[in-house]
Amino acid sequence: MAKKMIFPLMFGLVGVIVLISLGVWQMQRLEWKNDVISKIYERRNGEPISLNDNYKTSSPETHNYLRVFFEGEIKNNEAHVYAPQKDGLGYRIVSEFDWNELSILVDLGWVEKTKKNETRTTGDARVIGYISYPDDHDDSFTPKPDIINNIWFSRFVPDMANQLKVEPFLVVAEQVQIKENDNWIDYKDVMPFPISLNIKNDHRDYAITWFSLALVWFLMTIYLLWRIKQKTV
């Protein structure tokens, strides 16, 4: 009887240990993700700071959603990102923006489909916005951009920057003002489309799943051992 129970017992114990380990790992990931989200909210909701002090050191880990301000010049060089909303079809207008002797990308906001190809105001501008490393591109599922008609299906910064001949660096505008007769006025050619945070954190659910499977595995092992014992009595 004892020999017949050794393998099921070892198999059951190994399974329980592995599943519990996966649950513990997910709890550790949960703690890490909560810390990341907390820092992101701090960056997004803080007072805007100068882009000059953060451009060279910018990275997704430390600067994604960082609120910044800067001045420069909106150029007539755009990428139009398909972005349907509840109000209708439309596009994000991602523009070349000359700043600090560099050209970067600024997501100015959203326009209706009928205004996609309108000529927008260019020139001196100042921006409050968020450094952004978008994650809306998927190599497997995102269609390739229609370069001829200037229709993009994600803000894939490397390709977009290459097409517009600018630095691969994106700021999503919260507020844009342009200079008119030496006065700063709100930029009305597009509707601001600031970042909304909806960051998934499913690690608690994953942990519960692994711990539940560990419990089921344990109970099945006990049941199997009981059946083996019953057959040998």
PDB file of C-alpha atoms in Angstrom:
ATOM      1  CA  MET A   1       0.000   0.000   0.000  1.00  0.00           C
ATOM      2  CA  ALA A   2       2.750   2.441   0.971  1.00  0.00           C
ATOM      3  CA  LYS A   3       4.592   1.982  -2.330  1.00  0.00           C
ATOM      4  CA  LYS A   4       1.429   2.648  -4.341  1.00  0.00           C
ATOM      5  CA  MET A   5       0.896   5.928  -2.495  1.00  0.00           C
ATOM      6  CA  ILE A   6       4.421   7.341  -2.831  1.00  0.00           C
ATOM      7  CA  PHE A   7       4.154   8.565  -6.435  1.00  0.00           C
ATOM      8  CA  PRO A   8       0.672  10.159  -6.119  1.00  0.00           C
ATOM      9  CA  LEU A   9       1.758  11.778  -2.852  1.00  0.00           C
ATOM     10  CA  MET A  10       4.953  13.251  -4.345  1.00  0.00           C
ATOM     11  CA  PHE A  11       3.127  14.318  -7.505  1.00  0.00           C
ATOM     12  CA  GLY A  12       0.444  16.004  -5.427  1.00  0.00           C
ATOM     13  CA  LEU A  13       2.920  17.793  -3.152  1.00  0.00           C
ATOM     14  CA  VAL A  14       4.984  19.078  -6.086  1.00  0.00           C
ATOM     15  CA  GLY A  15       1.840  20.377  -7.791  1.00  0.00           C
ATOM     16  CA  VAL A  16       0.654  22.162  -4.645  1.00  0.00           C
ATOM     17  CA  ILE A  17       4.089  23.725  -4.066  1.00  0.00           C
ATOM     18  CA  VAL A  18       4.311  24.951  -7.678  1.00  0.00           C
ATOM     19  CA  LEU A  19       0.810  26.449  -7.626  1.00  0.00           C
ATOM     20  CA  ILE A  20       1.352  28.154  -4.260  1.00  0.00           C
ATOM     21  CA  SER A  21       4.669  29.539  -5.557  1.00  0.00           C
ATOM     22  CA  LEU A  22       2.878  31.016  -8.564  1.00  0.00           C
ATOM     23  CA  GLY A  23       0.292  32.591  -6.250  1.00  0.00           C
ATOM     24  CA  VAL A  24       3.018  34.109  -4.055  1.00  0.00           C
ATOM     25  CA  TRP A  25       4.775  35.424  -7.168  1.00  0.00           C
ATOM     26  CA  GLN A  26       1.569  37.123  -8.306  1.00  0.00           C
ATOM     27  CA  MET A  27       1.179  38.745  -4.875  1.00  0.00           C
ATOM     28  CA  GLN A  28       4.709  40.112  -5.227  1.00  0.00           C
ATOM     29  CA  ARG A  29       3.802  41.374  -8.692  1.00  0.00           C
ATOM     30  CA  LEU A  30       0.681  42.988  -7.209  1.00  0.00           C
ATOM     31  CA  GLU A  31       2.776  44.923  -4.701  1.00  0.00           C
ATOM     32  CA  TRP A  32       5.170  46.012  -7.457  1.00  0.00           C
ATOM     33  CA  LYS A  33       2.319  47.080  -9.769  1.00  0.00           C
ATOM     34  CA  ASN A  34       0.610  49.063  -6.994  1.00  0.00           C
ATOM     35  CA  ASP A  35       3.857  50.956  -6.442  1.00  0.00           C
ATOM     36  CA  VAL A  36       4.191  51.655 -10.177  1.00  0.00           C
ATOM     37  CA  ILE A  37       0.594  52.908 -10.407  1.00  0.00           C
ATOM     38  CA  SER A  38       1.051  55.111  -7.342  1.00  0.00           C
ATOM     39  CA  LYS A  39       4.109  56.761  -8.895  1.00  0.00           C
ATOM     40  CA  ILE A  40       2.281  57.248 -12.199  1.00  0.00           C
ATOM     41  CA  TYR A  41      -0.599  59.030 -10.449  1.00  0.00           C
ATOM     42  CA  GLU A  42       1.896  61.236  -8.614  1.00  0.00           C
ATOM     43  CA  ARG A  43       3.558  62.211 -11.901  1.00  0.00           C
ATOM     44  CA  ARG A  44       0.276  62.789 -13.714  1.00  0.00           C
ATOM     45  CA  ASN A  45      -1.364  64.869 -10.987  1.00  0.00           C
ATOM     46  CA  GLY A  46       1.673  66.911  -9.986  1.00  0.00           C
ATOM     47  CA  GLU A  47       2.458  70.473 -10.972  1.00  0.00           C
ATOM     48  CA  PRO A  48       3.916  70.660 -14.496  1.00  0.00           C
ATOM     49  CA  ILE A  49       7.692  70.888 -14.593  1.00  0.00           C
ATOM     50  CA  SER A  50      10.013  72.061 -17.339  1.00  0.00           C
ATOM     51  CA  LEU A  51      10.553  69.620 -20.178  1.00  0.00           C
ATOM     52  CA  ASN A  52      14.094  70.978 -20.487  1.00  0.00           C
ATOM     53  CA  ASP A  53      15.041  69.229 -17.246  1.00  0.00           C
ATOM     54  CA  ASN A  54      13.603  65.849 -18.212  1.00  0.00           C
ATOM     55  CA  TYR A  55      13.985  65.258 -21.940  1.00  0.00           C
ATOM     56  CA  LYS A  56      17.439  63.671 -21.954  1.00  0.00           C
ATOM     57  CA  THR A  57      16.753  61.408 -18.969  1.00  0.00           C
ATOM     58  CA  SER A  58      13.254  60.396 -20.031  1.00  0.00           C
ATOM     59  CA  SER A  59      12.358  56.696 -19.874  1.00  0.00           C
ATOM     60  CA  PRO A  60       9.089  54.724 -19.683  1.00  0.00           C
ATOM     61  CA  GLU A  61       9.895  53.611 -16.144  1.00  0.00           C
ATOM     62  CA  THR A  62      10.500  57.065 -14.688  1.00  0.00           C
ATOM     63  CA  HIS A  63       8.796  59.593 -16.955  1.00  0.00           C
ATOM     64  CA  ASN A  64       5.666  58.032 -18.471  1.00  0.00           C
ATOM     65  CA  TYR A  65       2.731  60.399 -17.691  1.00  0.00           C
ATOM     66  CA  LEU A  66       5.073  63.042 -16.246  1.00  0.00           C
ATOM     67  CA  ARG A  67       3.345  66.429 -16.462  1.00  0.00           C
ATOM     68  CA  VAL A  68       5.541  69.002 -18.225  1.00  0.00           C
ATOM     69  CA  PHE A  69       5.429  72.451 -19.809  1.00  0.00           C
ATOM     70  CA  PHE A  70       7.402  73.904 -22.715  1.00  0.00           C
ATOM     71  CA  GLU A  71       7.283  76.449 -25.530  1.00  0.00           C
ATOM     72  CA  GLY A  72       8.098  76.067 -29.185  1.00  0.00           C
ATOM     73  CA  GLU A  73       6.502  76.067 -32.614  1.00  0.00           C
ATOM     74  CA  ILE A  74       3.729  73.950 -34.107  1.00  0.00           C
ATOM     75  CA  LYS A  75       4.700  72.876 -37.627  1.00  0.00           C
ATOM     76  CA  ASN A  76       2.517  71.923 -40.583  1.00  0.00           C
ATOM     77  CA  ASN A  77       3.584  68.281 -40.482  1.00  0.00           C
ATOM     78  CA  GLU A  78       1.071  65.865 -38.980  1.00  0.00           C
ATOM     79  CA  ALA A  79       0.133  62.238 -38.453  1.00  0.00           C
ATOM     80  CA  HIS A  80      -3.569  61.465 -38.113  1.00  0.00           C
ATOM     81  CA  VAL A  81      -4.405  58.601 -35.754  1.00  0.00           C
ATOM     82  CA  TYR A  82      -7.824  57.002 -36.203  1.00  0.00           C
ATOM     83  CA  ALA A  83      -9.648  57.449 -32.885  1.00  0.00           C
ATOM     84  CA  PRO A  84     -13.439  56.943 -32.949  1.00  0.00           C
ATOM     85  CA  GLN A  85     -15.257  58.363 -29.930  1.00  0.00           C
ATOM     86  CA  LYS A  86     -18.820  58.182 -28.617  1.00  0.00           C
ATOM     87  CA  ASP A  87     -19.442  61.535 -30.334  1.00  0.00           C
ATOM     88  CA  GLY A  88     -18.454  60.150 -33.725  1.00  0.00           C
ATOM     89  CA  LEU A  89     -15.533  59.233 -35.937  1.00  0.00           C
ATOM     90  CA  GLY A  90     -12.390  61.285 -35.752  1.00  0.00           C
ATOM     91  CA  TYR A  91      -8.630  61.473 -35.467  1.00  0.00           C
ATOM     92  CA  ARG A  92      -5.915  62.400 -33.042  1.00  0.00           C
ATOM     93  CA  ILE A  93      -3.689  65.074 -34.530  1.00  0.00           C
ATOM     94  CA  VAL A  94      -0.046  64.315 -33.775  1.00  0.00           C
ATOM     95  CA  SER A  95       2.090  67.211 -34.965  1.00  0.00           C
ATOM     96  CA  GLU A  96       5.731  68.001 -35.419  1.00  0.00           C
ATOM     97  CA  PHE A  97       6.703  70.526 -32.762  1.00  0.00           C
ATOM     98  CA  ASP A  98       9.975  72.458 -32.821  1.00  0.00           C
ATOM     99  CA  TRP A  99      11.375  72.816 -29.338  1.00  0.00           C
ATOM    100  CA  ASN A 100      14.822  73.567 -27.968  1.00  0.00           C
ATOM    101  CA  GLU A 101      16.470  73.079 -31.391  1.00  0.00           C
ATOM    102  CA  LEU A 102      14.793  69.690 -31.711  1.00  0.00           C
ATOM    103  CA  SER A 103      11.656  68.445 -33.427  1.00  0.00           C
ATOM    104  CA  ILE A 104       9.427  66.220 -31.295  1.00  0.00           C
ATOM    105  CA  LEU A 105       5.871  64.856 -31.496  1.00  0.00           C
ATOM    106  CA  VAL A 106       2.958  66.537 -29.746  1.00  0.00           C
ATOM    107  CA  ASP A 107      -0.484  64.944 -29.649  1.00  0.00           C
ATOM    108  CA  LEU A 108      -2.517  68.150 -29.936  1.00  0.00           C
ATOM    109  CA  GLY A 109      -5.923  66.524 -29.506  1.00  0.00           C
ATOM    110  CA  TRP A 110      -8.909  65.261 -31.462  1.00  0.00           C
ATOM    111  CA  VAL A 111     -10.863  66.459 -34.501  1.00  0.00           C
ATOM    112  CA  GLU A 112     -13.969  65.154 -36.231  1.00  0.00           C
ATOM    113  CA  LYS A 113     -13.497  63.100 -39.363  1.00  0.00           C
ATOM    114  CA  THR A 114     -14.686  65.986 -41.555  1.00  0.00           C
ATOM    115  CA  LYS A 115     -11.895  68.214 -40.202  1.00  0.00           C
ATOM    116  CA  LYS A 116      -9.084  65.727 -40.701  1.00  0.00           C
ATOM    117  CA  ASN A 117      -7.513  67.433 -43.691  1.00  0.00           C
ATOM    118  CA  GLU A 118      -8.204  71.041 -42.734  1.00  0.00           C
ATOM    119  CA  THR A 119      -5.243  73.396 -42.468  1.00  0.00           C
ATOM    120  CA  ARG A 120      -4.565  74.093 -38.801  1.00  0.00           C
ATOM    121  CA  THR A 121      -2.904  77.072 -37.169  1.00  0.00           C
ATOM    122  CA  THR A 122       0.856  76.787 -36.840  1.00  0.00           C
ATOM    123  CA  GLY A 123       3.480  78.939 -35.180  1.00  0.00           C
ATOM    124  CA  ASP A 124       4.546  79.854 -31.660  1.00  0.00           C
ATOM    125  CA  ALA A 125       2.845  77.780 -28.995  1.00  0.00           C
ATOM    126  CA  ARG A 126       3.165  76.745 -25.393  1.00  0.00           C
ATOM    127  CA  VAL A 127       2.042  73.403 -24.076  1.00  0.00           C
ATOM    128  CA  ILE A 128       1.169  71.730 -20.804  1.00  0.00           C
ATOM    129  CA  GLY A 129       1.005  67.989 -21.272  1.00  0.00           C
ATOM    130  CA  TYR A 130       2.255  64.534 -20.387  1.00  0.00           C
ATOM    131  CA  ILE A 131       5.298  62.661 -21.593  1.00  0.00           C
ATOM    132  CA  SER A 132       3.804  59.533 -23.102  1.00  0.00           C
ATOM    133  CA  TYR A 133       5.000  56.084 -24.070  1.00  0.00           C
ATOM    134  CA  PRO A 134       1.785  54.739 -25.638  1.00  0.00           C
ATOM    135  CA  ASP A 135       0.956  51.045 -25.505  1.00  0.00           C
ATOM    136  CA  ASP A 136      -1.840  51.081 -28.087  1.00  0.00           C
ATOM    137  CA  HIS A 137       0.235  49.295 -30.754  1.00  0.00           C
ATOM    138  CA  ASP A 138       0.342  45.537 -31.231  1.00  0.00           C
ATOM    139  CA  ASP A 139       2.490  44.057 -34.008  1.00  0.00           C
ATOM    140  CA  SER A 140       0.091  41.142 -34.407  1.00  0.00           C
ATOM    141  CA  PHE A 141      -3.204  43.024 -34.552  1.00  0.00           C
ATOM    142  CA  THR A 142      -2.642  46.708 -35.383  1.00  0.00           C
ATOM    143  CA  PRO A 143      -3.079  47.429 -39.117  1.00  0.00           C
ATOM    144  CA  LYS A 144      -0.212  49.094 -40.921  1.00  0.00           C
ATOM    145  CA  PRO A 145      -0.642  52.845 -41.445  1.00  0.00           C
ATOM    146  CA  ASP A 146      -2.110  54.149 -44.683  1.00  0.00           C
ATOM    147  CA  ILE A 147       0.710  56.552 -45.489  1.00  0.00           C
ATOM    148  CA  ILE A 148      -0.877  57.878 -48.686  1.00  0.00           C
ATOM    149  CA  ASN A 149      -4.041  59.017 -46.889  1.00  0.00           C
ATOM    150  CA  ASN A 150      -2.206  59.736 -43.631  1.00  0.00           C
ATOM    151  CA  ILE A 151      -4.244  57.352 -41.490  1.00  0.00           C
ATOM    152  CA  TRP A 152      -2.560  55.656 -38.550  1.00  0.00           C
ATOM    153  CA  PHE A 153      -4.154  53.050 -36.309  1.00  0.00           C
ATOM    154  CA  SER A 154      -1.919  53.497 -33.292  1.00  0.00           C
ATOM    155  CA  ARG A 155       0.579  55.966 -31.930  1.00  0.00           C
ATOM    156  CA  PHE A 156       3.606  53.796 -32.642  1.00  0.00           C
ATOM    157  CA  VAL A 157       6.166  56.469 -31.894  1.00  0.00           C
ATOM    158  CA  PRO A 158       9.230  54.986 -33.669  1.00  0.00           C
ATOM    159  CA  ASP A 159       7.456  54.632 -37.038  1.00  0.00           C
ATOM    160  CA  MET A 160       5.575  57.904 -36.670  1.00  0.00           C
ATOM    161  CA  ALA A 161       8.754  59.800 -35.818  1.00  0.00           C
ATOM    162  CA  ASN A 162      10.538  58.237 -38.771  1.00  0.00           C
ATOM    163  CA  GLN A 163       7.723  59.246 -41.125  1.00  0.00           C
ATOM    164  CA  LEU A 164       7.612  62.853 -39.867  1.00  0.00           C
ATOM    165  CA  LYS A 165      11.432  63.072 -39.582  1.00  0.00           C
ATOM    166  CA  VAL A 166      11.421  64.027 -35.891  1.00  0.00           C
ATOM    167  CA  GLU A 167      12.763  62.687 -32.609  1.00  0.00           C
ATOM    168  CA  PRO A 168      10.908  59.590 -31.285  1.00  0.00           C
ATOM    169  CA  PHE A 169       9.500  61.467 -28.308  1.00  0.00           C
ATOM    170  CA  LEU A 170       5.809  62.161 -27.649  1.00  0.00           C
ATOM    171  CA  VAL A 171       3.963  64.580 -25.393  1.00  0.00           C
ATOM    172  CA  VAL A 172       0.166  64.377 -25.119  1.00  0.00           C
ATOM    173  CA  ALA A 173      -1.196  67.910 -24.741  1.00  0.00           C
ATOM    174  CA  GLU A 174      -3.496  68.832 -21.894  1.00  0.00           C
ATOM    175  CA  GLN A 175      -3.531  72.519 -22.809  1.00  0.00           C
ATOM    176  CA  VAL A 176      -2.182  74.326 -25.867  1.00  0.00           C
ATOM    177  CA  GLN A 177      -1.958  78.071 -26.339  1.00  0.00           C
ATOM    178  CA  ILE A 178      -0.787  79.981 -29.380  1.00  0.00           C
ATOM    179  CA  LYS A 179       0.544  83.500 -29.662  1.00  0.00           C
ATOM    180  CA  GLU A 180      -1.694  85.990 -31.435  1.00  0.00           C
ATOM    181  CA  ASN A 181      -0.847  89.707 -31.466  1.00  0.00           C
ATOM    182  CA  ASP A 182       1.606  89.135 -28.599  1.00  0.00           C
ATOM    183  CA  ASN A 183      -1.148  87.512 -26.510  1.00  0.00           C
ATOM    184  CA  TRP A 184      -1.455  83.864 -25.555  1.00  0.00           C
ATOM    185  CA  ILE A 185      -4.855  82.401 -26.493  1.00  0.00           C
ATOM    186  CA  ASP A 186      -6.251  78.871 -26.334  1.00  0.00           C
ATOM    187  CA  TYR A 187      -5.650  76.732 -29.386  1.00  0.00           C
ATOM    188  CA  LYS A 188      -9.106  75.906 -30.742  1.00  0.00           C
ATOM    189  CA  ASP A 189      -8.270  73.982 -33.917  1.00  0.00           C
ATOM    190  CA  VAL A 190      -8.433  70.689 -32.031  1.00  0.00           C
ATOM    191  CA  MET A 191     -10.193  69.426 -28.916  1.00  0.00           C
ATOM    192  CA  PRO A 192      -7.729  68.532 -26.132  1.00  0.00           C
ATOM    193  CA  PHE A 193      -7.607  64.805 -25.545  1.00  0.00           C
ATOM    194  CA  PRO A 194      -5.602  64.405 -22.328  1.00  0.00           C
ATOM    195  CA  ILE A 195      -4.521  61.063 -20.982  1.00  0.00           C
ATOM    196  CA  SER A 196      -7.021  59.114 -18.920  1.00  0.00           C
ATOM    197  CA  LEU A 197      -5.504  56.519 -16.638  1.00  0.00           C
ATOM    198  CA  ASN A 198      -7.019  53.070 -16.875  1.00  0.00           C
ATOM    199  CA  ILE A 199      -4.174  50.835 -15.824  1.00  0.00           C
ATOM    200  CA  LYS A 200      -5.009  47.179 -15.428  1.00  0.00           C
ATOM    201  CA  ASN A 201      -3.839  45.444 -12.293  1.00  0.00           C
ATOM    202  CA  ASP A 202      -5.090  41.868 -12.437  1.00  0.00           C
ATOM    203  CA  HIS A 203      -2.384  40.307 -10.272  1.00  0.00           C
ATOM    204  CA  ARG A 204      -4.730  39.836  -7.294  1.00  0.00           C
ATOM    205  CA  ASP A 205      -7.137  37.861  -9.505  1.00  0.00           C
ATOM    206  CA  TYR A 206      -4.248  35.804 -10.858  1.00  0.00           C
ATOM    207  CA  ALA A 207      -3.040  35.086  -7.307  1.00  0.00           C
ATOM    208  CA  ILE A 208      -6.521  33.974  -6.220  1.00  0.00           C
ATOM    209  CA  THR A 209      -6.673  31.688  -9.254  1.00  0.00           C
ATOM    210  CA  TRP A 210      -3.327  30.023  -8.448  1.00  0.00           C
ATOM    211  CA  PHE A 211      -4.154  29.620  -4.754  1.00  0.00           C
ATOM    212  CA  SER A 212      -7.564  28.170  -5.655  1.00  0.00           C
ATOM    213  CA  LEU A 213      -5.939  25.702  -8.027  1.00  0.00           C
ATOM    214  CA  ALA A 214      -3.485  24.756  -5.268  1.00  0.00           C
ATOM    215  CA  LEU A 215      -6.398  24.019  -2.937  1.00  0.00           C
ATOM    216  CA  VAL A 216      -8.204  21.964  -5.589  1.00  0.00           C
ATOM    217  CA  TRP A 217      -4.981  20.084  -6.376  1.00  0.00           C
ATOM    218  CA  PHE A 218      -4.478  19.367  -2.663  1.00  0.00           C
ATOM    219  CA  LEU A 219      -8.038  18.066  -2.229  1.00  0.00           C
ATOM    220  CA  MET A 220      -7.750  15.925  -5.358  1.00  0.00           C
ATOM    221  CA  THR A 221      -4.505  14.467  -4.030  1.00  0.00           C
ATOM    222  CA  ILE A 222      -6.162  13.621  -0.704  1.00  0.00           C
ATOM    223  CA  TYR A 223      -9.072  12.030  -2.545  1.00  0.00           C
ATOM    224  CA  LEU A 224      -6.741  10.006  -4.775  1.00  0.00           C
ATOM    225  CA  LEU A 225      -4.765   8.740  -1.777  1.00  0.00           C
ATOM    226  CA  TRP A 226      -8.014   7.815  -0.043  1.00  0.00           C
ATOM    227  CA  ARG A 227      -9.162   5.839  -3.102  1.00  0.00           C
ATOM    228  CA  ILE A 228      -5.841   4.012  -3.268  1.00  0.00           C
ATOM    229  CA  LYS A 229      -6.078   3.154   0.414  1.00  0.00           C
ATOM    230  CA  GLN A 230      -9.661   1.920   0.023  1.00  0.00           C
ATOM    231  CA  LYS A 231      -8.670  -0.427  -2.784  1.00  0.00           C
ATOM    232  CA  THR A 232      -5.840  -1.931  -0.783  1.00  0.00           C
ATOM    233  CA  VAL A 233      -7.707  -2.469   2.485  1.00  0.00           C
TER     234      VAL A 233
END
